[in-house]
Amino acid sequence: MNRNHGDASPDPDVFETLESEVRSYCRGWPTVFDRAHGSYLYDEQGRAYLDFFAGAGSLNYGHNNPVLKSALLDYLGRDGITHGLDMSTAAKRAFLQAFQDAILGPRQLPYKVMFPGPTGTNAVEAALKLARKVKGRETVVSFTNAFHGMTLGALAVTGNTFKRAGAGVPLVHSTPLPYDGYLDDATPDFAWFERLLTDRGSGLDHPAAVIVETVQGEGGINVARPEWLRGLGELCRRHDMLLIVDDVQMGCGRTGAFFSFEESGVVPDIVTVSKSISGYGLPMALCLFTPELDAWEPGEHNGTFRGNNPAFVTATAALDAYWTDDQLEKQTLLRGEQVSQELATIRAEHPDEVKGIRGRGLVWGLPFHDTRRAARVAARAFQLGLLVETSGPDSEVIKLLPPLTVTPDELDEGLRTLSRAVRETA
């Protein structure tokens, strides 16, 4: 490998020669990114890309948000604790107090807070283990097109065939059922599920829990109706099953309210949170559960990196800056209306190609009849300076996840670019 000692940048071929074939996003966005601020990423040549991906939902407050960055730099500058396992630290205490004051208290949510590890799939694994421990049963019900993570327990409740196949072993102790809208409208909600639960010949082992996303992000931006979620919650109560809401991607304000289930009025037994909880893209996850479920023995579920104190610092700053009033929620819903209107215009211009529009708050999907079309649109959008990803079982949906701090002008720019990409890939 050639090295120029006057240039610290790596040989660009190192990505091909050294990094694993498992890499994915870099294939769709073939450039080397160097810096980022707000709603934009910049590559090494200085070209700007408007980011409607936001770290797969990890950067709800944008790149290098100055309020969060200032708090982080101050903390590091005074030699604050960086690695803390589950030791008590000043940074953790500040986060827990802010989370109670800004989020749990005002919503009258009685949750205990568990730090299960740094990622969303860690939180899901903890939720599944806890549900099984408390109920003494193994089966967990999940839903078609669900995505809950890449570790074995989370994969077992994930619907995507391609991702499940990567496990290399049988994925067991889970049962998939139809998500809202998966069947025809004539089928009553949960009729099949209720029949399985009440029929002693159904073959369904009584579940410990049900895990659900209120909006399926990776599954294609499938939005569950509030009444469907309420029906699911009532079913769980009648049949002694815990309700787990996976809010890893849709929480932290993505749909408007801090938790995506707030609109429905449902109060889950267990909630998983990650991605934007740190506010800065730093790894951090929470598993929240009602106090009577706190059946853990000390150290029964742990992990070396569950005490990421710099993430506690930026998370606290994000709560203080954005969640002590309802202004961000109102802004997100207003920006969502802007997206909805433009996507409706795109659909009207391409009625035979676009299947519809789906979304809530600032998560939206544009599905195509031709399952190859979304990838072409995303590729053209990249060429035009816009980052969007695809989702759905066949990657047939353009998925929009702009930062919640995106300005109206930036949103308009991105939507105009997307419209152009759709036209130019017809």
C-alpha angles and dihedrals in degrees: 000000000000117000129189106203090202090061119059094193116107124248103270090229090066089085089060099038102040112020120083123261087241091085112112120164092056089061092060093042104042102189136090111252117212111174142001140199131177110325096347139084122197127205127216091271090056096250114151124228121193105228117225089159101064097193091307087302097319095111105055090150095047133251118318093351103205095225093052094040092053092053091048095048092048090051094048091043091061093047095252118183111279103177116037111152101206095320118135110261135171091244093053092047091051091051094048092050093047091047091051094045099043104030119014100035099050090047093046090234111157097201127152112221122232125185101210101172136301104290141059093247089056089056092049092049090051091049093051093046092048094048092051092045094050097043098036091226133111109210121095121186118221133171140251113274092013122151120195106156146295103270117097100261093045091045090054089064093042120100104205110110095205094053093043091053090060091068092078092206134070113283106219147174095047135101123199120217132180117286120222108295095011092114129042119289091249092069111092115238112266094355091131093042092050091048092052091050095049101038111086089203097054096096092227113134107223105268125238091209149347120232120202144167115220087214118022104223104178090032093067107282094289109176120209115217116241090239090053091053091048090050090051091050092051091048090053092051093049093050101039097249126140118239114224118190114199103213096165095121103016098047130083092060101308093131095034107268117068092254117040093221095060094090091059095050090232117142108204122212091226131020128190119208131179138122103065098022089098089047093212104065092263114141112264136138139180134204109200124193141162115271096249089062094057094109098140121130113222108280094005090126116021145140138194096241102043091106102064097162097184086058090052088054096052091041090055091048090051092051092048094047101042112017108049088088137018099256097106091048091052091046092050092052090048092050088047090058088053091053093045093053094050093046089051088054091051090050092049089053092050105032095156094049107038115066097200142291127274134186155092131227106338101340114091139164133204109197123199130207090222103067091207094055099078092059090052091049092049091049093050091046089055090052088052093049103264127117115213129152133212128236141175131084091290097029086251097139129078105223122208119201107159118173113273087236093060113132123234090248093051090048091050091049093051095046092049089051091049091050090052091049090053092050094047095051096051 
